[in-house]
Amino acid sequence: MMKSYCFPSTYEITNQELSRVADSLLNGLKIKMRDNDYIVGNLALREGYSPHKNINSGPGEEEYELLVKAGLLLASSEKDAAIHLTVGFPFSTYMLYRNEVQAVIGKQQSITFDQGTYSDAPVETRPVNIVDVDVIPEIVGCITAIRETSRIQGNFFMVSLGFGTCEAVLSTPSGILNRTAVSMNGVRYAVKLFEHELAKKYYLELKTEHQLDILFQQGRITINRVRYDVADLRKKVLRMYYNDVISPRLRKAFTDDDFSKCNQMYIAGGGAYYQDLVDCLKEEFGEFLSISVYPEPEKCASHGYCLHSKSKLKTNTMNSLEEIDPDTFFQNSASRLAVGLDVGNATTCVTLSENE
């Protein structure tokens, strides 16, 4: 059984004393790192003055480390247990970052956080024991989730509509077909078009990219206490994004031979919540492919990462049982968590499954 926590990948340095402003750790993330206090996620959106996010950050950047700490803190709040962790990056960068992220996360994390945002408890420093860290391509995580949860056996096209990066690939039972793997600009491209069109009519008051993304999601904007419906504009820029970016890259990546071997397409990522974007895929491919959207699509990658961790944990457990006395092994390692952490550009999602 898996459990997920998701929060916006937003943060802000703060010097505010925030007492009892949230109802839970998830909504009251305030973390100290390198002598700075950061409010993260939903708390940053509510209490921050200019909450922001970094796009496609690497493991050596402060923002990535902060969001990893927030995710591990949520995972460790469920149970004091050793963590088997899997994270991911876009297909185009995961090889570049694979060794670096393992060094950055390491075997032990010490996370200092303020519990006073949601309780009467003091500031605490929590050690988190990490048994190992695996790094896999984000789209492979999505494929793992779909194959494991839906019991899909055959070939299918996988499309991940992320904020910073959109990716697609043909998945076979023996693995992905590398030739078909493609990475391109994500939904952020459409949000930028949206911003430029809005700026022609309205003064946007120096809104941050994340604030504009929220307006884009809502399909409305309030200016001088007047609410404007901008859903039609959103539909227009999403179609521009699809026609200019997604469709040309998919046509180059997938051949007629690929389509002859495949009759299914799965869509995941936060962009799958935009029905206008899903409709574009259905219009182009719906006549010869069955197109499905993963339930809670923003969690798909983290579900797959968690399943990957769980599989590796099971393998390690069986290997250990062959080497040492079973009773001793279970006494020493009964508390283990398989964790998948997706540090996304719009949303960070952590999924955990306790060792059975």
Coordinates of C-alpha atoms in Angstrom, one line a residue:
M1 CA 0.0 0.0 0.0
M2 CA 1.5 3.3 -1.1
K3 CA 0.9 6.8 0.5
S4 CA 1.8 10.1 -1.2
Y5 CA 2.4 13.6 -0.1
C6 CA 2.6 16.4 -2.7
F7 CA 3.4 20.1 -2.3
P8 CA 4.2 23.0 -4.6
S9 CA 7.9 23.2 -5.5
T10 CA 8.0 26.8 -4.1
Y11 CA 10.1 28.3 -1.4
E12 CA 11.2 31.6 0.1
I13 CA 13.7 32.7 2.7
T14 CA 12.0 34.1 5.7
N15 CA 12.7 35.8 9.0
Q16 CA 9.1 35.6 10.2
E17 CA 8.1 33.9 13.4
L18 CA 5.2 31.7 12.3
S19 CA 3.2 30.2 15.1
R20 CA 0.2 27.9 14.5
V21 CA -0.4 29.0 11.0
A22 CA -0.9 25.5 9.5
D23 CA -2.8 22.3 10.4
S24 CA -0.1 19.8 9.6
L25 CA 3.6 19.3 8.7
L26 CA 2.6 19.1 5.0
N27 CA 1.1 22.6 5.1
G28 CA 3.6 24.0 7.6
L29 CA 7.0 23.2 6.1
K30 CA 9.6 25.5 7.6
I31 CA 13.2 24.2 7.2
K32 CA 16.5 25.6 8.4
M33 CA 19.4 25.1 6.0
R34 CA 22.8 26.8 6.1
D35 CA 21.7 29.4 8.7
N36 CA 18.6 30.4 6.7
D37 CA 15.0 29.7 7.4
Y38 CA 12.9 28.6 4.4
I39 CA 9.2 28.3 4.1
V40 CA 8.3 25.6 1.5
G41 CA 5.3 24.5 -0.5
N42 CA 1.8 25.5 0.7
L43 CA 3.2 27.6 3.5
A44 CA 5.3 29.6 1.1
L45 CA 2.2 30.2 -1.0
R46 CA 0.2 31.4 2.0
E47 CA 2.8 33.3 4.0
G48 CA 5.4 34.2 1.4
Y49 CA 5.8 37.7 -0.2
S50 CA 7.3 36.4 -3.4
P51 CA 7.4 32.6 -3.5
H52 CA 9.4 31.2 -6.4
K53 CA 10.6 28.0 -7.9
N54 CA 13.7 26.9 -9.8
I55 CA 13.2 25.2 -13.2
N56 CA 15.1 21.9 -13.9
S57 CA 17.5 22.4 -11.0
G58 CA 20.5 20.1 -10.6
P59 CA 21.4 18.2 -7.5
G60 CA 24.2 20.6 -6.7
E61 CA 21.8 23.5 -6.4
E62 CA 20.4 24.7 -3.0
E63 CA 16.8 24.6 -4.2
Y64 CA 17.1 20.9 -5.1
E65 CA 18.6 20.1 -1.7
L66 CA 15.9 22.0 0.1
L67 CA 13.1 20.2 -1.7
V68 CA 14.8 16.8 -1.1
K69 CA 15.0 17.6 2.6
A70 CA 11.3 18.5 2.7
G71 CA 10.3 15.3 0.9
L72 CA 12.5 13.1 3.2
L73 CA 11.1 14.9 6.3
L74 CA 7.5 14.0 5.2
A75 CA 8.5 10.4 4.5
S76 CA 10.3 10.1 7.9
S77 CA 7.3 11.6 9.7
E78 CA 5.4 8.4 9.0
K79 CA 7.8 6.1 10.8
D80 CA 11.4 6.1 12.1
A81 CA 12.8 3.7 9.5
A82 CA 15.8 3.3 7.2
I83 CA 14.9 4.6 3.7
H84 CA 15.5 3.0 0.3
L85 CA 15.2 6.0 -1.9
T86 CA 14.7 6.4 -5.7
V87 CA 14.7 9.8 -7.4
G88 CA 14.6 10.7 -11.1
F89 CA 15.5 13.3 -13.7
P90 CA 14.5 13.9 -17.3
F91 CA 15.8 11.3 -19.7
S92 CA 18.1 13.9 -21.2
T93 CA 19.9 14.7 -17.9
Y94 CA 19.7 11.7 -15.6
M95 CA 23.0 10.2 -16.7
L96 CA 24.7 13.5 -16.1
Y97 CA 23.3 13.8 -12.5
R98 CA 23.2 10.2 -11.4
N99 CA 26.5 10.1 -9.5
E100 CA 26.2 13.6 -8.2
V101 CA 22.8 13.2 -6.7
Q102 CA 23.9 10.0 -4.8
A103 CA 26.8 12.1 -3.3
V104 CA 24.5 15.0 -2.4
I105 CA 21.9 12.9 -0.6
G106 CA 24.4 10.5 0.9
K107 CA 23.7 8.0 3.6
Q108 CA 22.5 10.4 6.3
Q109 CA 20.4 13.5 6.3
S110 CA 20.0 15.8 9.2
I111 CA 16.9 18.0 8.8
T112 CA 16.2 20.9 11.1
F113 CA 12.6 22.1 11.0
D114 CA 10.2 24.3 12.9
Q115 CA 7.2 22.4 14.4
G116 CA 5.7 25.6 15.7
T117 CA 4.0 26.3 12.4
Y118 CA 1.5 23.6 13.1
S119 CA 1.9 22.6 16.8
D120 CA 3.3 23.7 20.2
A121 CA 6.4 21.6 19.7
P122 CA 9.9 23.3 19.4
V123 CA 12.4 23.3 16.6
E124 CA 13.7 19.8 16.0
T125 CA 16.6 18.2 14.2
R126 CA 15.7 14.8 12.8
P127 CA 18.3 12.4 11.5
V128 CA 17.2 10.4 8.4
N129 CA 19.0 7.1 7.6
I130 CA 19.2 6.4 3.9
V131 CA 20.3 2.8 3.0
D132 CA 20.8 3.6 -0.7
V133 CA 19.8 6.0 -3.5
D134 CA 18.8 5.0 -7.0
V135 CA 18.5 7.4 -9.9
I136 CA 16.3 6.5 -12.9
P137 CA 14.8 8.4 -15.8
E138 CA 11.6 10.2 -14.8
I139 CA 9.7 8.6 -17.7
V140 CA 10.9 5.1 -16.7
G141 CA 9.3 5.8 -13.3
C142 CA 6.0 6.7 -15.0
I143 CA 6.2 3.4 -17.0
T144 CA 6.9 1.4 -13.9
A145 CA 3.9 2.8 -12.2
I146 CA 1.6 2.0 -15.1
R147 CA 2.9 -1.5 -15.7
E148 CA 2.7 -2.4 -12.0
T149 CA -0.6 -0.8 -11.1
S150 CA -2.5 -1.6 -14.4
R151 CA -0.8 -4.9 -15.1
I152 CA 0.0 -3.8 -18.7
Q153 CA 2.0 -6.5 -20.6
G154 CA 2.3 -5.2 -24.1
N155 CA 3.8 -2.2 -25.9
F156 CA 2.6 1.4 -25.3
F157 CA 3.6 5.0 -25.9
M158 CA 4.3 7.0 -22.7
V159 CA 3.9 10.8 -22.7
S160 CA 4.9 12.7 -19.5
L161 CA 3.5 16.3 -19.6
G162 CA 5.7 18.0 -17.0
F163 CA 6.0 21.7 -16.3
G164 CA 9.7 22.1 -17.2
T165 CA 10.1 19.1 -19.5
C166 CA 7.7 17.0 -21.7
E167 CA 9.0 13.6 -22.6
A168 CA 7.8 10.6 -24.6
V169 CA 9.0 7.1 -25.4
L170 CA 7.8 3.8 -26.7
S171 CA 7.8 1.2 -23.8
T172 CA 8.1 -2.6 -24.5
P173 CA 8.0 -5.4 -21.9
S174 CA 11.8 -5.7 -22.2
G175 CA 12.4 -2.0 -21.6
I176 CA 12.1 1.4 -23.4
L177 CA 13.1 1.8 -27.0
N178 CA 15.9 4.4 -26.8
R179 CA 15.5 5.5 -30.4
T180 CA 12.0 6.8 -29.6
A181 CA 13.0 8.8 -26.4
V182 CA 12.4 12.5 -26.8
S183 CA 12.6 15.5 -24.5
M184 CA 11.2 18.9 -25.2
N185 CA 9.9 22.1 -23.5
G186 CA 7.2 21.5 -20.9
V187 CA 4.0 23.3 -20.0
R188 CA 6.1 26.3 -18.9
Y189 CA 6.3 27.1 -22.6
A190 CA 2.6 27.7 -22.7
V191 CA 2.6 29.6 -19.4
K192 CA 5.2 32.0 -21.0
L193 CA 2.9 32.5 -24.0
F194 CA 0.0 33.1 -21.6
E195 CA 2.1 35.7 -19.7
H196 CA 2.9 37.6 -22.9
E197 CA -0.7 37.7 -24.0
L198 CA -1.9 38.9 -20.6
A199 CA 0.7 41.6 -20.5
K200 CA -0.8 43.1 -23.6
K201 CA -4.0 43.9 -21.7
Y202 CA -3.3 43.9 -18.0
Y203 CA -0.6 45.1 -15.6
L204 CA 0.5 41.9 -13.9
E205 CA 2.1 43.6 -10.8
L206 CA 5.5 41.8 -11.2
K207 CA 4.0 38.4 -10.5
T208 CA 6.4 35.5 -10.1
E209 CA 6.4 32.6 -12.5
H210 CA 4.7 30.4 -10.0
Q211 CA 2.0 33.0 -9.4
L212 CA 1.4 33.1 -13.2
D213 CA 1.3 29.3 -13.2
I214 CA -1.5 29.4 -10.6
L215 CA -3.5 31.9 -12.7
F216 CA -2.9 29.6 -15.7
Q217 CA -4.3 26.6 -13.8
Q218 CA -7.3 28.6 -12.5
G219 CA -8.2 30.1 -15.9
R220 CA -9.1 33.4 -14.3
I221 CA -7.3 36.6 -13.1
T222 CA -8.4 39.3 -10.7
I223 CA -7.1 42.8 -11.3
N224 CA -8.3 45.9 -9.4
R225 CA -11.0 43.7 -7.8
V226 CA -12.4 42.7 -11.2
R227 CA -12.3 39.0 -12.1
Y228 CA -11.6 38.1 -15.7
D229 CA -12.1 34.7 -17.3
V230 CA -9.0 33.7 -19.3
A231 CA -9.9 30.1 -20.0
D232 CA -10.2 30.7 -23.7
L233 CA -6.7 32.3 -23.8
R234 CA -5.4 29.3 -21.9
K235 CA -6.9 27.0 -24.5
K236 CA -5.4 29.0 -27.3
V237 CA -1.8 29.0 -25.9
L238 CA -2.0 25.3 -25.0
R239 CA -2.9 24.5 -28.6
M240 CA -0.1 26.7 -29.8
Y241 CA 2.3 24.9 -27.5
Y242 CA 1.1 21.5 -28.7
N243 CA 1.3 22.4 -32.4
D244 CA 4.7 24.2 -32.2
V245 CA 6.5 21.9 -29.7
I246 CA 4.9 18.6 -28.9
S247 CA 3.4 17.4 -32.2
P248 CA 6.5 18.0 -34.4
R249 CA 8.8 16.1 -32.0
L250 CA 6.4 13.2 -31.7
R251 CA 6.1 12.9 -35.4
K252 CA 9.9 12.7 -35.7
A253 CA 10.3 10.2 -32.7
F254 CA 7.6 7.7 -33.7
T255 CA 7.6 5.8 -37.0
D256 CA 4.9 4.0 -38.8
D257 CA 6.6 0.8 -37.7
D258 CA 6.2 1.8 -34.1
F259 CA 2.5 2.5 -34.5
S260 CA 2.1 -0.9 -36.2
K261 CA 3.4 -2.6 -33.0
C262 CA 1.4 -0.5 -30.5
N263 CA -2.2 0.6 -29.9
Q264 CA -2.1 2.3 -26.5
M265 CA -0.8 5.6 -25.2
Y266 CA -0.6 6.6 -21.5
I267 CA -0.4 10.2 -20.3
A268 CA 1.0 11.4 -17.0
G269 CA 2.5 14.5 -15.4
G270 CA 0.8 17.7 -14.1
G271 CA 0.0 18.8 -17.7
A272 CA -2.4 15.9 -18.0
Y273 CA -4.8 18.0 -15.9
Y274 CA -5.3 20.4 -18.8
Q275 CA -8.1 18.7 -20.8
D276 CA -7.3 21.0 -23.8
L277 CA -3.8 19.5 -24.0
V278 CA -5.1 16.0 -23.6
D279 CA -7.7 16.7 -26.4
C280 CA -4.8 17.7 -28.7
L281 CA -3.2 14.3 -28.2
K282 CA -6.5 12.6 -28.8
E283 CA -7.2 14.5 -31.9
E284 CA -3.9 13.5 -33.4
F285 CA -3.6 9.9 -32.2
G286 CA -7.1 8.9 -31.0
E287 CA -8.2 7.2 -34.2
F288 CA -5.5 4.5 -33.9
L289 CA -4.5 4.6 -30.3
S290 CA -6.4 4.0 -27.0
I291 CA -5.4 7.0 -24.9
S292 CA -5.6 6.9 -21.1
V293 CA -4.6 9.4 -18.4
Y294 CA -3.0 8.0 -15.2
P295 CA -5.1 8.7 -12.1
E296 CA -3.6 11.6 -10.2
P297 CA -1.1 12.1 -13.0
E298 CA 1.2 14.3 -11.0
K299 CA 2.0 11.4 -8.7
C300 CA 2.8 8.9 -11.5
A301 CA 6.6 9.3 -11.4
S302 CA 6.8 9.1 -7.6
H303 CA 4.6 6.0 -7.6
G304 CA 7.0 4.4 -10.1
Y305 CA 10.1 5.5 -8.0
C306 CA 8.5 4.0 -4.9
L307 CA 7.8 0.7 -6.7
H308 CA 11.4 0.6 -7.9
S309 CA 12.6 1.1 -4.3
K310 CA 10.3 -1.5 -3.1
S311 CA 11.5 -4.0 -5.7
K312 CA 15.1 -3.3 -4.8
L313 CA 14.3 -3.5 -1.0
K314 CA 12.7 -6.9 -1.6
T315 CA 15.8 -8.2 -3.5
N316 CA 18.2 -6.9 -0.8
T317 CA 16.0 -8.6 1.8
M318 CA 16.1 -11.9 0.1
N319 CA 19.8 -11.7 -0.5
S320 CA 20.4 -10.9 3.2
L321 CA 18.2 -13.8 4.3
E322 CA 20.5 -16.1 2.4
E323 CA 23.6 -14.8 4.1
I324 CA 22.6 -14.4 7.7
D325 CA 20.2 -15.9 10.3
P326 CA 16.7 -14.8 9.4
D327 CA 15.7 -14.0 13.0
T328 CA 18.7 -11.7 13.4
F329 CA 18.0 -10.0 10.1
F330 CA 14.4 -9.2 10.9
Q331 CA 15.4 -7.9 14.4
N332 CA 17.8 -5.5 12.8
S333 CA 15.9 -4.3 9.7
A334 CA 12.2 -4.7 10.3
S335 CA 11.7 -0.9 9.9
R336 CA 12.4 -0.1 6.3
L337 CA 10.7 2.3 4.0
A338 CA 10.6 2.2 0.2
V339 CA 10.4 5.8 -0.9
G340 CA 10.1 7.5 -4.3
L341 CA 10.8 11.2 -4.5
D342 CA 9.9 13.3 -7.5
V343 CA 11.3 16.8 -7.2
G344 CA 9.2 18.3 -10.0
N345 CA 9.3 21.8 -11.4
A346 CA 5.7 22.5 -10.3
T347 CA 5.0 19.9 -7.6
T348 CA 7.3 17.8 -5.4
C349 CA 5.8 14.4 -4.6
V350 CA 7.0 11.8 -2.2
T351 CA 5.5 8.3 -2.1
L352 CA 6.3 5.7 0.5
S353 CA 5.6 2.0 1.1
E354 CA 6.5 0.2 4.3
N355 CA 8.5 -3.0 4.0
E356 CA 6.3 -6.0 4.3

